[in-house]
Amino acid sequence: MAFLKGSDGVSGGVVSFSEEQEALVLRSWAIMKKDSANIGHCFFLKIFEVVPSATQLFPFLRNSEVPLEKNAKLKTHAINVFIMTCEAAAQLRKAGKVTLRDTTLKRLGATHLKNGVGDAHFEVARFALLETIKEAVPADMWSPAMKSAWGEAFDQMVAAIKQEMCY
Amino acid sequence: MAFLKGSDGVSGGVVSFSEEQEALVLRSWAIMKKDSANIGHCFFLKIFEVVPSATQLFPFLRNSEVPLEKNAKLKTHAINVFIMTCEAAAQLRKAGKVTLRDTTLKRLGATHLKNGVGDAHFEVARFALLETIKEAVPADMWSPAMKSAWGEAFDQMVAAIKQEMCY
């Protein structure tokens, strides 16, 4: 790509995402889309496997006695986040930016800041997302290039949210 | 065990760790001991795979331009931590406590506090340790009970360190 990237993967609002990266994201998203609810749920359960205390970042989990695996609010939240993440990744190249509505981005920035989400949490979410996609797609589809494409798309979404977090 | 455990896995300094848990730890540690340097290194690389920003918690990594895989100081640190952790786990039942010398515990408490290690970091280290041991022992040796035994031993070591962190 001709664009110089900043350290946050975004340069003046213009993102760099190659045709090859887009193709890898689209190919895997086409497979996963049919099973979004289940995969999104696995994504969040992986986050809590790595960092159990992250449940405290979610108001609807803080005082819940329902096991994580059976928590309906978590399931709904997980599918929303997973689809939003994958759709933003799928549209990244054509849109030239993270396609979340400005109001959504502002809300995400405010919510993440208010609930105490820090750099380490975003990193764990990135790790959990990549592990989850690796398990969700056919074994012969997963590759270092696909991992890198999803990692880049996630980084750009996080950069867009962080811009609204006013650290 | 007859002892009631506190939420930190420690009750009045007396820890609970069953004979079965001890046997599982001893059996796997006997296998891993010969390859401690390599396994300890994998343990730390796994931590940084999950949370890359955790390198900032280590003064000797903060301004280093040497790749993590080749950093000699990290290798030395990793083997020390890994052996200390495994030896403390192996001795936990017989000793009835986490067998780190009091001066070592005080130093560990002070160092972790000074360098900004938080709950989420300890949790990531726990996840990374269990994943690393899973990969290090023969596939037919790994089991949910072995995972639980190592998890319990790690929790008790962290509880002992946190007692010196004066949150």
mmCIF file of C-alpha atoms in Angstrom:
data_model
loop_
_atom_site.group_PDB
_atom_site.id
_atom_site.type_symbol
_atom_site.label_atom_id
_atom_site.label_comp_id
_atom_site.label_asym_id
_atom_site.label_seq_id
_atom_site.Cartn_x
_atom_site.Cartn_y
_atom_site.Cartn_z
ATOM 1 C CA MET A 1 0.000 0.000 0.000
ATOM 2 C CA ALA A 2 1.088 3.535 -0.664
ATOM 3 C CA PHE A 3 -0.165 4.880 2.653
ATOM 4 C CA LEU A 4 2.229 5.377 5.511
ATOM 5 C CA LYS A 5 0.779 3.821 8.583
ATOM 6 C CA GLY A 6 0.929 5.335 12.024
ATOM 7 C CA SER A 7 1.716 3.142 14.996
ATOM 8 C CA ASP A 8 -2.007 2.620 15.482
ATOM 9 C CA GLY A 9 -2.465 1.251 11.954
ATOM 10 C CA VAL A 10 -4.323 4.360 10.874
ATOM 11 C CA SER A 11 -2.860 7.300 8.990
ATOM 12 C CA GLY A 12 -4.990 10.399 8.897
ATOM 13 C CA GLY A 13 -8.126 8.281 8.944
ATOM 14 C CA VAL A 14 -7.042 6.322 5.862
ATOM 15 C CA VAL A 15 -6.373 2.682 6.576
ATOM 16 C CA SER A 16 -4.138 0.297 4.716
ATOM 17 C CA PHE A 17 -5.472 -3.156 4.031
ATOM 18 C CA SER A 18 -4.302 -5.071 0.984
ATOM 19 C CA GLU A 19 -6.456 -6.916 -1.538
ATOM 20 C CA GLU A 20 -4.936 -10.167 -0.341
ATOM 21 C CA GLN A 21 -5.816 -9.372 3.269
ATOM 22 C CA GLU A 22 -9.359 -8.476 2.252
ATOM 23 C CA ALA A 23 -9.707 -11.736 0.308
ATOM 24 C CA LEU A 24 -8.558 -13.768 3.321
ATOM 25 C CA VAL A 25 -11.016 -12.017 5.619
ATOM 26 C CA LEU A 26 -13.911 -12.348 3.163
ATOM 27 C CA ARG A 27 -13.220 -16.029 2.519
ATOM 28 C CA SER A 28 -13.178 -16.953 6.199
ATOM 29 C CA TRP A 29 -16.075 -14.663 7.139
ATOM 30 C CA ALA A 30 -18.245 -16.308 4.447
ATOM 31 C CA ILE A 31 -17.659 -19.642 6.197
ATOM 32 C CA MET A 32 -18.125 -18.357 9.752
ATOM 33 C CA LYS A 33 -21.166 -16.150 9.136
ATOM 34 C CA LYS A 34 -23.598 -19.076 9.240
ATOM 35 C CA ASP A 35 -22.405 -20.000 12.710
ATOM 36 C CA SER A 36 -21.863 -16.482 14.116
ATOM 37 C CA ALA A 37 -23.779 -17.048 17.346
ATOM 38 C CA ASN A 38 -21.750 -20.058 18.349
ATOM 39 C CA ILE A 39 -18.390 -18.662 17.228
ATOM 40 C CA GLY A 40 -19.042 -15.298 18.891
ATOM 41 C CA HIS A 41 -19.861 -17.107 22.116
ATOM 42 C CA CYS A 42 -16.616 -19.132 21.885
ATOM 43 C CA PHE A 43 -14.726 -15.873 21.315
ATOM 44 C CA PHE A 44 -15.945 -14.415 24.605
ATOM 45 C CA LEU A 45 -15.531 -17.648 26.554
ATOM 46 C CA LYS A 46 -11.904 -17.709 25.359
ATOM 47 C CA ILE A 47 -11.392 -14.166 26.672
ATOM 48 C CA PHE A 48 -12.668 -15.249 30.095
ATOM 49 C CA GLU A 49 -10.590 -18.434 30.004
ATOM 50 C CA VAL A 50 -7.458 -16.297 29.651
ATOM 51 C CA VAL A 51 -8.533 -13.497 32.023
ATOM 52 C CA PRO A 52 -11.374 -14.589 34.321
ATOM 53 C CA SER A 53 -11.447 -11.193 36.041
ATOM 54 C CA ALA A 54 -12.504 -9.583 32.745
ATOM 55 C CA THR A 55 -16.080 -10.526 33.662
ATOM 56 C CA GLN A 56 -15.901 -7.546 36.021
ATOM 57 C CA LEU A 57 -15.694 -5.237 33.007
ATOM 58 C CA PHE A 58 -19.236 -6.210 31.985
ATOM 59 C CA PRO A 59 -21.992 -4.762 34.172
ATOM 60 C CA PHE A 60 -24.358 -7.597 33.232
ATOM 61 C CA LEU A 61 -21.852 -10.210 34.439
ATOM 62 C CA ARG A 62 -20.690 -8.554 37.659
ATOM 63 C CA ASN A 63 -23.404 -9.858 39.949
ATOM 64 C CA SER A 64 -24.657 -12.702 37.826
ATOM 65 C CA GLU A 65 -24.771 -16.198 39.268
ATOM 66 C CA VAL A 66 -25.573 -17.781 35.921
ATOM 67 C CA PRO A 67 -22.575 -19.734 34.562
ATOM 68 C CA LEU A 68 -20.876 -17.899 31.692
ATOM 69 C CA GLU A 69 -21.701 -20.727 29.278
ATOM 70 C CA LYS A 70 -25.425 -20.253 29.938
ATOM 71 C CA ASN A 71 -25.658 -16.498 30.348
ATOM 72 C CA ALA A 72 -28.160 -15.266 27.737
ATOM 73 C CA LYS A 73 -27.022 -11.642 27.976
ATOM 74 C CA LEU A 74 -23.445 -12.691 27.310
ATOM 75 C CA LYS A 75 -24.554 -14.721 24.281
ATOM 76 C CA THR A 76 -26.408 -11.736 22.840
ATOM 77 C CA HIS A 77 -23.504 -9.398 23.536
ATOM 78 C CA ALA A 78 -20.992 -11.845 22.060
ATOM 79 C CA ILE A 79 -22.827 -12.317 18.776
ATOM 80 C CA ASN A 80 -23.245 -8.547 18.370
ATOM 81 C CA VAL A 81 -19.560 -7.847 18.980
ATOM 82 C CA PHE A 82 -18.413 -10.710 16.788
ATOM 83 C CA ILE A 83 -20.600 -9.738 13.813
ATOM 84 C CA MET A 84 -19.707 -6.061 14.189
ATOM 85 C CA THR A 85 -15.999 -6.939 14.244
ATOM 86 C CA CYS A 86 -16.193 -9.238 11.235
ATOM 87 C CA GLU A 87 -18.374 -6.876 9.171
ATOM 88 C CA ALA A 88 -16.010 -3.989 9.899
ATOM 89 C CA ALA A 89 -13.083 -6.177 8.803
ATOM 90 C CA ALA A 90 -14.914 -7.300 5.652
ATOM 91 C CA GLN A 91 -15.676 -3.699 4.651
ATOM 92 C CA LEU A 92 -12.338 -2.201 5.699
ATOM 93 C CA ARG A 93 -10.652 -2.065 2.293
ATOM 94 C CA LYS A 94 -13.572 -0.814 0.232
ATOM 95 C CA ALA A 95 -14.667 1.722 2.844
ATOM 96 C CA GLY A 96 -11.080 2.847 3.515
ATOM 97 C CA LYS A 97 -11.956 3.145 7.195
ATOM 98 C CA VAL A 98 -13.489 1.262 10.097
ATOM 99 C CA THR A 99 -17.174 1.225 9.182
ATOM 100 C CA LEU A 100 -18.808 1.754 12.516
ATOM 101 C CA ARG A 101 -21.228 4.641 12.649
ATOM 102 C CA ASP A 102 -19.767 7.688 14.399
ATOM 103 C CA THR A 103 -22.385 7.419 17.133
ATOM 104 C CA THR A 104 -21.508 3.734 17.652
ATOM 105 C CA LEU A 105 -17.799 4.559 17.859
ATOM 106 C CA LYS A 106 -18.433 7.331 20.375
ATOM 107 C CA ARG A 107 -20.575 5.002 22.457
ATOM 108 C CA LEU A 108 -17.948 2.234 22.272
ATOM 109 C CA GLY A 109 -15.219 4.677 23.285
ATOM 110 C CA ALA A 110 -17.232 5.941 26.238
ATOM 111 C CA THR A 111 -18.297 2.453 27.355
ATOM 112 C CA HIS A 112 -14.817 0.960 27.196
ATOM 113 C CA LEU A 113 -13.369 3.924 29.087
ATOM 114 C CA LYS A 114 -16.087 3.875 31.748
ATOM 115 C CA ASN A 115 -15.754 0.141 32.353
ATOM 116 C CA GLY A 116 -11.974 0.269 32.737
ATOM 117 C CA VAL A 117 -10.902 -1.584 29.597
ATOM 118 C CA GLY A 118 -7.142 -1.206 29.188
ATOM 119 C CA ASP A 119 -4.485 -2.083 26.625
ATOM 120 C CA ALA A 120 -3.966 -5.554 28.068
ATOM 121 C CA HIS A 121 -7.684 -6.333 27.709
ATOM 122 C CA PHE A 122 -7.732 -5.309 24.057
ATOM 123 C CA GLU A 123 -4.683 -7.520 23.513
ATOM 124 C CA VAL A 124 -6.337 -10.506 25.163
ATOM 125 C CA ALA A 125 -9.432 -9.947 23.008
ATOM 126 C CA ARG A 126 -7.199 -9.918 19.912
ATOM 127 C CA PHE A 127 -5.543 -13.176 20.955
ATOM 128 C CA ALA A 128 -8.931 -14.756 21.735
ATOM 129 C CA LEU A 129 -10.398 -13.638 18.391
ATOM 130 C CA LEU A 130 -7.524 -15.121 16.391
ATOM 131 C CA GLU A 131 -7.599 -18.391 18.350
ATOM 132 C CA THR A 132 -11.364 -18.598 17.849
ATOM 133 C CA ILE A 133 -11.206 -17.979 14.104
ATOM 134 C CA LYS A 134 -8.397 -20.541 13.826
ATOM 135 C CA GLU A 135 -10.686 -23.138 15.401
ATOM 136 C CA ALA A 136 -13.754 -22.028 13.414
ATOM 137 C CA VAL A 137 -12.435 -22.239 9.853
ATOM 138 C CA PRO A 138 -11.372 -25.455 8.096
ATOM 139 C CA ALA A 139 -7.831 -26.444 9.149
ATOM 140 C CA ASP A 140 -6.482 -26.109 5.597
ATOM 141 C CA MET A 141 -7.856 -22.567 5.307
ATOM 142 C CA TRP A 142 -6.006 -21.140 8.317
ATOM 143 C CA SER A 143 -2.568 -19.631 7.579
ATOM 144 C CA PRO A 144 -0.116 -17.067 9.002
ATOM 145 C CA ALA A 145 -1.358 -14.635 6.324
ATOM 146 C CA MET A 146 -4.978 -15.107 7.417
ATOM 147 C CA LYS A 147 -3.977 -14.609 11.052
ATOM 148 C CA SER A 148 -2.145 -11.443 10.093
ATOM 149 C CA ALA A 149 -5.112 -10.109 8.065
ATOM 150 C CA TRP A 150 -7.579 -10.566 10.936
ATOM 151 C CA GLY A 151 -5.019 -9.171 13.401
ATOM 152 C CA GLU A 152 -4.583 -6.052 11.266
ATOM 153 C CA ALA A 153 -8.350 -5.561 10.896
ATOM 154 C CA PHE A 154 -8.813 -5.937 14.652
ATOM 155 C CA ASP A 155 -5.974 -3.473 15.360
ATOM 156 C CA GLN A 156 -7.621 -0.889 13.149
ATOM 157 C CA MET A 157 -10.972 -1.305 14.858
ATOM 158 C CA VAL A 158 -9.347 -0.955 18.281
ATOM 159 C CA ALA A 159 -7.448 2.124 17.097
ATOM 160 C CA ALA A 160 -10.752 3.686 16.026
ATOM 161 C CA ILE A 161 -12.323 2.912 19.420
ATOM 162 C CA LYS A 162 -9.294 4.217 21.307
ATOM 163 C CA GLN A 163 -9.497 7.494 19.430
ATOM 164 C CA GLU A 164 -12.855 7.952 21.157
ATOM 165 C CA MET A 165 -11.581 6.896 24.563
ATOM 166 C CA CYS A 166 -9.672 10.137 25.225
ATOM 167 C CA TYR A 167 -6.961 8.449 27.291
ATOM 168 C CA MET B 1 -8.480 -31.928 52.628
ATOM 169 C CA ALA B 2 -9.667 -30.901 56.033
ATOM 170 C CA PHE B 3 -8.537 -27.315 55.687
ATOM 171 C CA LEU B 4 -10.997 -24.647 54.700
ATOM 172 C CA LYS B 5 -9.572 -22.593 51.908
ATOM 173 C CA GLY B 6 -9.850 -18.830 51.673
ATOM 174 C CA SER B 7 -10.673 -17.217 48.354
ATOM 175 C CA ASP B 8 -6.968 -16.890 47.667
ATOM 176 C CA GLY B 9 -6.407 -20.640 48.101
ATOM 177 C CA VAL B 10 -4.600 -20.071 51.384
ATOM 178 C CA SER B 11 -6.102 -20.395 54.827
ATOM 179 C CA GLY B 12 -4.043 -18.990 57.654
ATOM 180 C CA GLY B 13 -0.866 -19.859 55.796
ATOM 181 C CA VAL B 14 -1.893 -23.520 55.486
ATOM 182 C CA VAL B 15 -2.491 -24.617 51.925
ATOM 183 C CA SER B 16 -4.657 -27.442 50.650
ATOM 184 C CA PHE B 17 -3.194 -29.606 47.944
ATOM 185 C CA SER B 18 -4.284 -33.224 47.667
ATOM 186 C CA GLU B 19 -2.037 -36.268 47.245
ATOM 187 C CA GLU B 20 -3.489 -36.766 43.794
ATOM 188 C CA GLN B 21 -2.698 -33.183 42.818
ATOM 189 C CA GLU B 22 0.843 -33.574 44.138
ATOM 190 C CA ALA B 23 1.305 -36.806 42.171
ATOM 191 C CA LEU B 24 0.155 -35.125 38.951
ATOM 192 C CA VAL B 25 2.527 -32.210 39.460
ATOM 193 C CA LEU B 26 5.478 -34.458 40.359
ATOM 194 C CA ARG B 27 4.890 -36.755 37.394
ATOM 195 C CA SER B 28 4.808 -33.940 34.867
ATOM 196 C CA TRP B 29 7.627 -31.963 36.480
ATOM 197 C CA ALA B 30 9.881 -35.050 36.325
ATOM 198 C CA ILE B 31 9.358 -35.080 32.551
ATOM 199 C CA MET B 32 9.726 -31.331 32.035
ATOM 200 C CA LYS B 33 12.722 -30.777 34.317
ATOM 201 C CA LYS B 34 15.229 -31.971 31.708
ATOM 202 C CA ASP B 35 14.012 -29.362 29.257
ATOM 203 C CA SER B 36 13.352 -26.515 31.696
ATOM 204 C CA ALA B 37 15.238 -23.866 29.726
ATOM 205 C CA ASN B 38 13.264 -24.431 26.555
ATOM 206 C CA ILE B 39 9.891 -24.854 28.283
ATOM 207 C CA GLY B 40 10.440 -21.803 30.502
ATOM 208 C CA HIS B 41 11.251 -19.777 27.393
ATOM 209 C CA CYS B 42 8.061 -20.997 25.671
ATOM 210 C CA PHE B 43 6.096 -20.032 28.805
ATOM 211 C CA PHE B 44 7.232 -16.416 28.580
ATOM 212 C CA LEU B 45 6.862 -16.198 24.794
ATOM 213 C CA LYS B 46 3.265 -17.386 25.250
ATOM 214 C CA ILE B 47 2.640 -14.585 27.769
ATOM 215 C CA PHE B 48 3.895 -12.031 25.238
ATOM 216 C CA GLU B 49 1.903 -13.656 22.429
ATOM 217 C CA VAL B 50 -1.279 -13.045 24.439
ATOM 218 C CA VAL B 51 -0.323 -9.631 25.824
ATOM 219 C CA PRO B 52 2.516 -8.021 23.830
ATOM 220 C CA SER B 53 2.462 -4.916 26.040
ATOM 221 C CA ALA B 54 3.541 -7.053 29.018
ATOM 222 C CA THR B 55 7.128 -6.583 27.808
ATOM 223 C CA GLN B 56 6.848 -3.111 29.335
ATOM 224 C CA LEU B 57 6.629 -4.706 32.783
ATOM 225 C CA PHE B 58 10.197 -5.993 32.442
ATOM 226 C CA PRO B 59 12.884 -3.302 32.738
ATOM 227 C CA PHE B 60 15.344 -5.400 30.708
ATOM 228 C CA LEU B 61 12.875 -5.602 27.797
ATOM 229 C CA ARG B 62 11.622 -2.018 27.750
ATOM 230 C CA ASN B 63 14.339 -0.511 25.569
ATOM 231 C CA SER B 64 15.692 -3.684 24.061
ATOM 232 C CA GLU B 65 15.873 -4.028 20.291
ATOM 233 C CA VAL B 66 16.749 -7.707 20.463
ATOM 234 C CA PRO B 67 13.818 -9.892 19.315
ATOM 235 C CA LEU B 68 12.143 -11.619 22.259
ATOM 236 C CA GLU B 69 13.068 -15.046 20.884
ATOM 237 C CA LYS B 70 16.765 -14.156 21.049
ATOM 238 C CA ASN B 71 16.895 -12.044 24.179
ATOM 239 C CA ALA B 72 19.421 -13.706 26.521
ATOM 240 C CA LYS B 73 18.172 -11.840 29.598
ATOM 241 C CA LEU B 74 14.648 -13.017 28.937
ATOM 242 C CA LYS B 75 15.848 -16.608 28.559
ATOM 243 C CA THR B 76 17.640 -16.444 31.905
ATOM 244 C CA HIS B 77 14.678 -14.823 33.605
ATOM 245 C CA ALA B 78 12.249 -17.329 32.095
ATOM 246 C CA ILE B 79 14.153 -20.408 33.244
ATOM 247 C CA ASN B 80 14.486 -19.002 36.772
ATOM 248 C CA VAL B 81 10.778 -18.231 37.056
ATOM 249 C CA PHE B 82 9.733 -21.540 35.520
ATOM 250 C CA ILE B 83 11.936 -23.661 37.790
ATOM 251 C CA MET B 84 10.948 -21.640 40.868
ATOM 252 C CA THR B 85 7.266 -22.096 40.017
ATOM 253 C CA CYS B 86 7.558 -25.820 39.387
ATOM 254 C CA GLU B 87 9.707 -26.492 42.458
ATOM 255 C CA ALA B 88 7.269 -24.550 44.648
ATOM 256 C CA ALA B 89 4.412 -26.616 43.178
ATOM 257 C CA ALA B 90 6.310 -29.882 43.676
ATOM 258 C CA GLN B 91 6.993 -29.067 47.343
ATOM 259 C CA LEU B 92 3.615 -27.523 48.114
ATOM 260 C CA ARG B 93 1.985 -30.506 49.796
ATOM 261 C CA LYS B 94 4.914 -31.674 51.905
ATOM 262 C CA ALA B 95 5.901 -28.163 52.933
ATOM 263 C CA GLY B 96 2.288 -27.134 53.564
ATOM 264 C CA LYS B 97 3.081 -23.710 52.133
ATOM 265 C CA VAL B 98 4.616 -21.982 49.147
ATOM 266 C CA THR B 99 8.328 -22.705 49.596
ATOM 267 C CA LEU B 100 9.885 -19.471 48.528
ATOM 268 C CA ARG B 101 12.235 -17.959 51.058
ATOM 269 C CA ASP B 102 10.679 -15.037 52.898
ATOM 270 C CA THR B 103 13.274 -12.675 51.428
ATOM 271 C CA THR B 104 12.465 -13.963 47.930
ATOM 272 C CA LEU B 105 8.741 -13.476 48.504
ATOM 273 C CA LYS B 106 9.274 -9.949 49.801
ATOM 274 C CA ARG B 107 11.431 -9.145 46.785
ATOM 275 C CA LEU B 108 8.874 -10.654 44.405
ATOM 276 C CA GLY B 109 6.076 -8.701 46.063
ATOM 277 C CA ALA B 110 8.005 -5.435 45.810
ATOM 278 C CA THR B 111 9.135 -6.052 42.223
ATOM 279 C CA HIS B 112 5.681 -6.984 40.946
ATOM 280 C CA LEU B 113 4.141 -3.969 42.651
ATOM 281 C CA LYS B 114 6.812 -1.559 41.402
ATOM 282 C CA ASN B 115 6.559 -2.786 37.817
ATOM 283 C CA GLY B 116 2.762 -2.492 37.704
ATOM 284 C CA VAL B 117 1.794 -6.157 37.524
ATOM 285 C CA GLY B 118 -1.979 -6.434 37.988
ATOM 286 C CA ASP B 119 -4.562 -9.186 38.374
ATOM 287 C CA ALA B 120 -5.023 -9.546 34.623
ATOM 288 C CA HIS B 121 -1.285 -10.125 34.153
ATOM 289 C CA PHE B 122 -1.200 -12.884 36.765
ATOM 290 C CA GLU B 123 -4.192 -14.468 35.010
ATOM 291 C CA VAL B 124 -2.494 -14.347 31.626
ATOM 292 C CA ALA B 125 0.630 -15.906 33.178
ATOM 293 C CA ARG B 126 -1.555 -18.695 34.609
ATOM 294 C CA PHE B 127 -3.146 -19.328 31.209
ATOM 295 C CA ALA B 128 0.276 -19.290 29.510
ATOM 296 C CA LEU B 129 1.761 -21.685 32.082
ATOM 297 C CA LEU B 130 -1.042 -24.219 31.648
ATOM 298 C CA GLU B 131 -0.910 -24.003 27.849
ATOM 299 C CA THR B 132 2.867 -24.450 27.950
ATOM 300 C CA ILE B 133 2.738 -27.490 30.243
ATOM 301 C CA LYS B 134 0.009 -28.994 28.055
ATOM 302 C CA GLU B 135 2.338 -28.735 25.069
ATOM 303 C CA ALA B 136 5.402 -29.903 27.018
ATOM 304 C CA VAL B 137 4.143 -33.191 28.467
ATOM 305 C CA PRO B 138 3.193 -36.270 26.415
ATOM 306 C CA ALA B 139 -0.326 -35.893 25.005
ATOM 307 C CA ASP B 140 -1.644 -38.899 26.949
ATOM 308 C CA MET B 141 -0.348 -37.490 30.240
ATOM 309 C CA TRP B 142 -2.288 -34.198 30.057
ATOM 310 C CA SER B 143 -5.740 -34.229 31.676
ATOM 311 C CA PRO B 144 -8.267 -31.853 33.247
ATOM 312 C CA ALA B 145 -7.057 -33.045 36.670
ATOM 313 C CA MET B 146 -3.441 -32.210 35.800
ATOM 314 C CA LYS B 147 -4.510 -28.787 34.533
ATOM 315 C CA SER B 148 -6.405 -28.211 37.760
ATOM 316 C CA ALA B 149 -3.444 -29.302 39.934
ATOM 317 C CA TRP B 150 -1.018 -26.924 38.228
ATOM 318 C CA GLY B 151 -3.643 -24.156 38.275
ATOM 319 C CA GLU B 152 -4.121 -24.604 42.023
ATOM 320 C CA ALA B 153 -0.360 -24.605 42.681
ATOM 321 C CA PHE B 154 0.048 -21.449 40.608
ATOM 322 C CA ASP B 155 -2.853 -19.746 42.403
ATOM 323 C CA GLN B 156 -1.256 -20.448 45.752
ATOM 324 C CA MET B 157 2.090 -19.043 44.629
ATOM 325 C CA VAL B 158 0.403 -15.904 43.323
ATOM 326 C CA ALA B 159 -1.555 -15.560 46.576
ATOM 327 C CA ALA B 160 1.735 -15.699 48.500
ATOM 328 C CA ILE B 161 3.268 -13.019 46.253
ATOM 329 C CA LYS B 162 0.180 -10.816 46.485
ATOM 330 C CA GLN B 163 0.314 -10.944 50.270
ATOM 331 C CA GLU B 164 3.631 -9.119 49.915
ATOM 332 C CA MET B 165 2.328 -6.631 47.373
ATOM 333 C CA CYS B 166 0.320 -4.631 49.882
ATOM 334 C CA TYR B 167 -2.412 -3.651 47.417
#
